[in-house]
Short mmCIF file of C-alpha atoms in Angstrom, two decimals:
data_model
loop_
_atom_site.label_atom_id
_atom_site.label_comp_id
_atom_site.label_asym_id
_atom_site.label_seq_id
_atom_site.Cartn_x
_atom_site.Cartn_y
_atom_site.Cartn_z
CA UNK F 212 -136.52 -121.47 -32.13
CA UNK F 213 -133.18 -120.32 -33.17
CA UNK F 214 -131.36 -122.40 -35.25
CA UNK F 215 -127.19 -123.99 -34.53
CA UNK F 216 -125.71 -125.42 -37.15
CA UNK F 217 -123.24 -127.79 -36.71
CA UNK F 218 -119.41 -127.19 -37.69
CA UNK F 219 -117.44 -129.41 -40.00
CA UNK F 220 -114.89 -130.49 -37.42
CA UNK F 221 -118.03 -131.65 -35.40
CA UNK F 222 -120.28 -133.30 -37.99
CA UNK F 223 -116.82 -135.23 -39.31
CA UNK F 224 -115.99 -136.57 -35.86
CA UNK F 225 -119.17 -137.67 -35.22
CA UNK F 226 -119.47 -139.68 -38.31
CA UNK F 227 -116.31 -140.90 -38.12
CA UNK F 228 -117.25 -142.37 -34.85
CA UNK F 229 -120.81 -143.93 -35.83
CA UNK F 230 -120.33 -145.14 -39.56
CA UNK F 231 -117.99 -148.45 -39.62
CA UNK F 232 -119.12 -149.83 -42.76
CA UNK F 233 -120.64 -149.18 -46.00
CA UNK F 234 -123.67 -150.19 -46.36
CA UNK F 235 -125.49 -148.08 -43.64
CA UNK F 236 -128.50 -146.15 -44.33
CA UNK F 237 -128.68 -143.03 -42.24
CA UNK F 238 -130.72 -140.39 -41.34
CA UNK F 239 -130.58 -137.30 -39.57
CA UNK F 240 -134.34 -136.42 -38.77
CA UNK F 241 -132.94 -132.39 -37.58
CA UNK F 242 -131.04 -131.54 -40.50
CA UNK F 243 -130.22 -128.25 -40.62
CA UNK F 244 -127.69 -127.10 -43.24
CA UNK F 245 -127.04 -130.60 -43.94
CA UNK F 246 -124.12 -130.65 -41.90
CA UNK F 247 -124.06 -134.13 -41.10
CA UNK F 248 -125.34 -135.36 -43.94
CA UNK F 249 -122.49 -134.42 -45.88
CA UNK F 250 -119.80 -135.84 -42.75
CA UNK F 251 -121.79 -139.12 -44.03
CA UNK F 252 -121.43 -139.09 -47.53
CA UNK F 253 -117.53 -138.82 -46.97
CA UNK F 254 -117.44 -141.20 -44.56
CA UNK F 255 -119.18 -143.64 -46.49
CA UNK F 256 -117.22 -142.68 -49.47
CA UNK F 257 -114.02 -143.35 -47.99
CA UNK F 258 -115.15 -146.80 -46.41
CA UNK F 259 -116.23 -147.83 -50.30
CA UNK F 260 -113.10 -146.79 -51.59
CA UNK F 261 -111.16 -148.85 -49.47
CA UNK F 262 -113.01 -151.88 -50.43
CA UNK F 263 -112.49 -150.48 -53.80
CA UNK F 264 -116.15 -149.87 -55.03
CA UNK F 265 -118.08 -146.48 -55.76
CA UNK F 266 -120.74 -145.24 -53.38
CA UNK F 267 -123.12 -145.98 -55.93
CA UNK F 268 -122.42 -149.61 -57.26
CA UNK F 269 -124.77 -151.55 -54.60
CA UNK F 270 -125.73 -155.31 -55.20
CA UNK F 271 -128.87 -155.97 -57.29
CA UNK F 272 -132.08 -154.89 -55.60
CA UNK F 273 -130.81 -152.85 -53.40
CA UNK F 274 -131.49 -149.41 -52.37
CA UNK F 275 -128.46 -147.27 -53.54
CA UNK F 276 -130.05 -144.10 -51.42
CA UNK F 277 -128.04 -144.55 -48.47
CA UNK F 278 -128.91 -141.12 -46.95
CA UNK F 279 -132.58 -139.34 -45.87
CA UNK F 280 -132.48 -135.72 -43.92
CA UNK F 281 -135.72 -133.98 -42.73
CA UNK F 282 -136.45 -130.87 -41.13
CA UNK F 283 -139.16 -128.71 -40.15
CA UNK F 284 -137.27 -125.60 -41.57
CA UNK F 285 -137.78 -125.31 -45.74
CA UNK F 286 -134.74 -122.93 -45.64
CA UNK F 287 -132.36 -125.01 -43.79
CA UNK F 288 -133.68 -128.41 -45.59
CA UNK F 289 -133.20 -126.52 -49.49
CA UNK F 290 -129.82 -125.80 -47.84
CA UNK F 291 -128.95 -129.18 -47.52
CA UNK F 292 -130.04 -130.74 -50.87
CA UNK F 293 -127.78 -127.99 -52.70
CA UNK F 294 -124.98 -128.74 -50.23
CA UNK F 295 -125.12 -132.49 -50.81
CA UNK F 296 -126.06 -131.98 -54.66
CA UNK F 297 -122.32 -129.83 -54.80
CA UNK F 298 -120.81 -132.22 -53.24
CA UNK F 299 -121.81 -135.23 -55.47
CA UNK F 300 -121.38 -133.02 -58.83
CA UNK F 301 -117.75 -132.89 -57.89
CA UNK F 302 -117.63 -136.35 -57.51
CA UNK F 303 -119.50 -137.40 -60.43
CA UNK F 304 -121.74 -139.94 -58.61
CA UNK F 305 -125.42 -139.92 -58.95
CA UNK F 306 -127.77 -138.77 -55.76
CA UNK F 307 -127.15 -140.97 -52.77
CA UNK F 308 -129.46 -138.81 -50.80
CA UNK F 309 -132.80 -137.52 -49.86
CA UNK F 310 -133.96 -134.37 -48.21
CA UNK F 311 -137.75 -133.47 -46.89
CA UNK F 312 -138.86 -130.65 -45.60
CA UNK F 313 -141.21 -131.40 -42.55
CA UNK F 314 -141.76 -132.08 -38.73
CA UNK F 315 -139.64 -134.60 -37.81
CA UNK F 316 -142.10 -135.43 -34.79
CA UNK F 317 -144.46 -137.13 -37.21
CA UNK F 318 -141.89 -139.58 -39.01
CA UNK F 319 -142.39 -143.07 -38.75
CA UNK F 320 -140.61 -146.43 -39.75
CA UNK F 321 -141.79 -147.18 -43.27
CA UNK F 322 -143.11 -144.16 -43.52
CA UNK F 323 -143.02 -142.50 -47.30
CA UNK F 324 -141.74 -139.41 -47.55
CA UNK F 325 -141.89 -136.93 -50.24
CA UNK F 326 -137.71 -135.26 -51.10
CA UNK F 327 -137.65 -131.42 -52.10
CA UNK F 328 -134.95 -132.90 -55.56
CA UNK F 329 -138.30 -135.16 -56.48
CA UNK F 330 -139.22 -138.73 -56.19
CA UNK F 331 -140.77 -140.38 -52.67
CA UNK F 332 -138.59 -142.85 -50.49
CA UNK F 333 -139.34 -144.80 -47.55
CA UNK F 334 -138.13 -144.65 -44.34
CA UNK F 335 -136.53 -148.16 -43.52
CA UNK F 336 -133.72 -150.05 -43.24
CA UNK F 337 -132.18 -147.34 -41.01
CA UNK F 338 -129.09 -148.47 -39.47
CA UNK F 339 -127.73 -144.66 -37.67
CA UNK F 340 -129.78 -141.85 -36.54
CA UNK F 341 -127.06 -139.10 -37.08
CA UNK F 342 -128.46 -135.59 -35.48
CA UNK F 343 -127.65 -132.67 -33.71
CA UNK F 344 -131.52 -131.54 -32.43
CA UNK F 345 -132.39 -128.56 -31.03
CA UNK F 346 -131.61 -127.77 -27.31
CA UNK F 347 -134.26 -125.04 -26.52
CA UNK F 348 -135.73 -125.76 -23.02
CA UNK F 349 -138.68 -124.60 -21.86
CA UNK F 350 -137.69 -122.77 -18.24
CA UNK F 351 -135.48 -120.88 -20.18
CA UNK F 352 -138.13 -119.36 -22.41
CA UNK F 353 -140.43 -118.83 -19.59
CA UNK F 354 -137.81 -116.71 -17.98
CA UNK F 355 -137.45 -114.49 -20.77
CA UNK F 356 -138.75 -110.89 -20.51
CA UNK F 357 -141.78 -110.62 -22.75
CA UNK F 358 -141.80 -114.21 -23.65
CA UNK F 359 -145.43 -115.50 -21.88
CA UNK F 360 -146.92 -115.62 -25.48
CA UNK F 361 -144.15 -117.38 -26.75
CA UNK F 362 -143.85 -119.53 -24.21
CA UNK F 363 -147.39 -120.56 -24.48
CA UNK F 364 -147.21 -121.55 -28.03
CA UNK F 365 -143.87 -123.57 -27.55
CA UNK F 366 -146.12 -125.66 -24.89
CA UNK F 367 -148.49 -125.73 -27.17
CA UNK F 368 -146.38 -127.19 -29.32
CA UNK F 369 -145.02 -129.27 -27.50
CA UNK F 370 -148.24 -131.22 -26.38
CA UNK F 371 -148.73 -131.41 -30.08
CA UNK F 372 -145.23 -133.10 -30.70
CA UNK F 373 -145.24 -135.45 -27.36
CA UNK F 374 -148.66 -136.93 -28.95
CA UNK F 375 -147.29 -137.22 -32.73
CA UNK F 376 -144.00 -139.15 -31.34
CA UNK F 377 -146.40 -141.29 -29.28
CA UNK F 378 -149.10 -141.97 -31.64
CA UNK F 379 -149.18 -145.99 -32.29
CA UNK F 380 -146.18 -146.80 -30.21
CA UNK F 381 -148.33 -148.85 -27.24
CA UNK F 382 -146.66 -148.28 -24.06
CA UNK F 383 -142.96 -148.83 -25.26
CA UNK F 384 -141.98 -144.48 -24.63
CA UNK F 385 -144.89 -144.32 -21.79
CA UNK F 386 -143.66 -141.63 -19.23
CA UNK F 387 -140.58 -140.86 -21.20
CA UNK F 388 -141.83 -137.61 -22.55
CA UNK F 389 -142.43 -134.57 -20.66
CA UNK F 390 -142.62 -130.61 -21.19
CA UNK F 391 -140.17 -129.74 -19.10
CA UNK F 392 -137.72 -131.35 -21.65
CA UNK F 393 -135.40 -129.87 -24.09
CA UNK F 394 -136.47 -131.07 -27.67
CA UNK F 395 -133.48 -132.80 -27.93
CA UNK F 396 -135.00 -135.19 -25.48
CA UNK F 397 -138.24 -135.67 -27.95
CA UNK F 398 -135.53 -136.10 -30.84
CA UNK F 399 -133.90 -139.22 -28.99
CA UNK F 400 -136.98 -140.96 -28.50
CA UNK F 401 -137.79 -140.53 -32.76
CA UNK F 402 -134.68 -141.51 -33.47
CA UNK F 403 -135.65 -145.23 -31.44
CA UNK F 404 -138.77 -145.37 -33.45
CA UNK F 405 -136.81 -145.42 -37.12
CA UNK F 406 -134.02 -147.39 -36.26
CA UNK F 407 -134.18 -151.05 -37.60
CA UNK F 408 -132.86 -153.48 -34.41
CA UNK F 409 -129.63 -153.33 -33.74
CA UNK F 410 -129.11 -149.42 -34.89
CA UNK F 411 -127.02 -147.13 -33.26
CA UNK F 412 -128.02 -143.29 -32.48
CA UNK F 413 -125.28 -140.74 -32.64
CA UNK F 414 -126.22 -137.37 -31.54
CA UNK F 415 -125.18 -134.15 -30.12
CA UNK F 416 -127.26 -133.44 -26.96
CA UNK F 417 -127.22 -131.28 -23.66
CA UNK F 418 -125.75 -132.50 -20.51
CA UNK F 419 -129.58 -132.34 -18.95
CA UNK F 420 -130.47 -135.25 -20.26
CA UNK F 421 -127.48 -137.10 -18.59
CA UNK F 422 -128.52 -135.33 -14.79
CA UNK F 423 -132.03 -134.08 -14.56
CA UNK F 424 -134.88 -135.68 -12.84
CA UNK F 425 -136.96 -134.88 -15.67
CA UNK F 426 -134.53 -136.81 -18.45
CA UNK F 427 -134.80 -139.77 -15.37
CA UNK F 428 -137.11 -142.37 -17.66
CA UNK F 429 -135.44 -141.65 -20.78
CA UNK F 430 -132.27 -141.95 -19.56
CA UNK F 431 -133.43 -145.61 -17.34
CA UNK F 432 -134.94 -146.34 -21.34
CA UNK F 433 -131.68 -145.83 -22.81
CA UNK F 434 -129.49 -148.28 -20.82
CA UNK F 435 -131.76 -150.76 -20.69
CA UNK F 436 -131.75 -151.01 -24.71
CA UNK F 437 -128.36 -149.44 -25.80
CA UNK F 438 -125.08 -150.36 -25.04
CA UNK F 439 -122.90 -146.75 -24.82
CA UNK F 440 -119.93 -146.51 -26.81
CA UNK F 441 -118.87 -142.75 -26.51
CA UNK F 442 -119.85 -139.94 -24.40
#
C-alpha cells in the first residue's frame, strides 16, 4: 500500500475547520508523517493564546496530552514524533502528544496504548478523529498486471481488519463493512468507535463513499448519527 502524505495547506484547513476550542483531544488513527497532527497543535495553540493560556497549563487533574497518532507504518509514525517533537522544542512547551506505531484496525476506546517517545496513554476522552486514511480499493488492485498474489493478501487482510474493527461492537457497524471497500471506508467506521458522544470526524476521503452501492450502509449509518457540516 503506497503511502500519500498530506500537504500543509491541506492538514491546516482541515483543522482549522474541525478544532473550535481548546480543550479537544484528538487523534488521527492513519498518521502518516504526522501531517495533521502538527495542523492540530497550531490550531490548538492559537485558540489557547487567544484566551491567553499556554497549551500546556490545563486545570488540575486533567490530561495535558491533548494529541494521540497511530499508524501501522514504524517509518511514517517515528516521522511524526520527531516532527511534532521540532515543533514543540521551538516553542518551549513540554510534549502535548503521543505517537504509536500499530494497526489502527485494532484500537479501541480506553484502550492503552504504548507511544514510540515512552510512557502508555489511554485512548479516551476523544473529542475529533482528524485523518486522511488510505484510499487503495480493491478492483483496482485486482486489475493490475501481475497483482493476483497481491491481491489475495490485501483480501486477506482485509477479512482480518473487517473482524478486528468489529470485534465487541454487537450489531451497531453490522453490514457496514465490506471488501469491496476502500480502507478509507474501514477508517470511518474506527474513527465512530473512539469518539466520546458528541465527537466530530474530520477526514479526507474518496468520492466512492459518497456514490457507491457498496459505501450504501455506511453512508445510511452516517446521517442517521452525524449532522454534516462541510463537504
Amino acid at each position: 500500500m503506497a503511502a500519500f502524505y498530506t500537504t500543509t495547506a491541506s492538514a491546516e484547513l482541515l483543522a482549522h475547520l474541525a478544532i473550535d476550542h481548546a480543550n479537544q483531544r484528538i487523534i488521527d488513527p492513519a498518521c502518516g508523517s504526522g501531517a495533521l497532527l502538527l495542523a492540530s497543535y497550531q490550531r490548538l495553540r492559537s485558540l489557547h493564546e487567544r484566551a491567553l493560556e499556554r497549551i500546556d497549563q490545563e486545570p488540575p487533574g486533567s490530561c495535558r496530552i491533548r494529541l494521540i497518532g497511530t499508524d501501522i507504518m514504524p517509518f511514517s509514525a517515528h516521522l511524526a514524533t520527531i516532527n511534532l517533537a521540532i515543533q514543540q522544542v521551538e516553542t518551549g512547551e513540554p510534549p502535548s502528544f503521543h505517537v504509536a506505531s500499530l494497526d489502527a484496525t485494532r484500537l479501541e476506546k480506553r484502550m492503552a496504548i504504548d507511544g514510540l517517545q515512552g510512557g502508555s496513554i489511554q485512548i479516551e476522552g476523544i473529542g475529533l478523529v482528524i485523518m486522511n486514511p488510505p484510499f487503495t480499493r480493491q478492483e483496482l488492485i485486482n486489475n493490475l498486471p501481475g497483482e493476483k498474489e497481491h491481491s489475495t493478501l490485501i483480501d486477506e487482510y482485509k477479512d482480518r481488519a473487517i473482524s478486528n474493527i468489529l470485534a465487541g461492537t454487537r450489531t451497531r457497524y453490522s453490514g457496514l463493512l465490506n471488501k469491496k471497500q476502500a480502507f478509507s471506508s474501514y477508517f470511518v467506521v474506527i474513527a465512530d468507535k473512539l469518539l466520546d458522544d458528541g465527537g466530530c470526524i474530520a477526514a479526507v476521503l474518496p468520492a466512492t463513499i459518497l456514490r457507491t452501492e457498496y459505501n450504501h450502509h455506511l453512508r445510511a449509518f452516517l446521517l442517521a448519527n452525524y449532522s454534516l457540516r462541510y463537504i
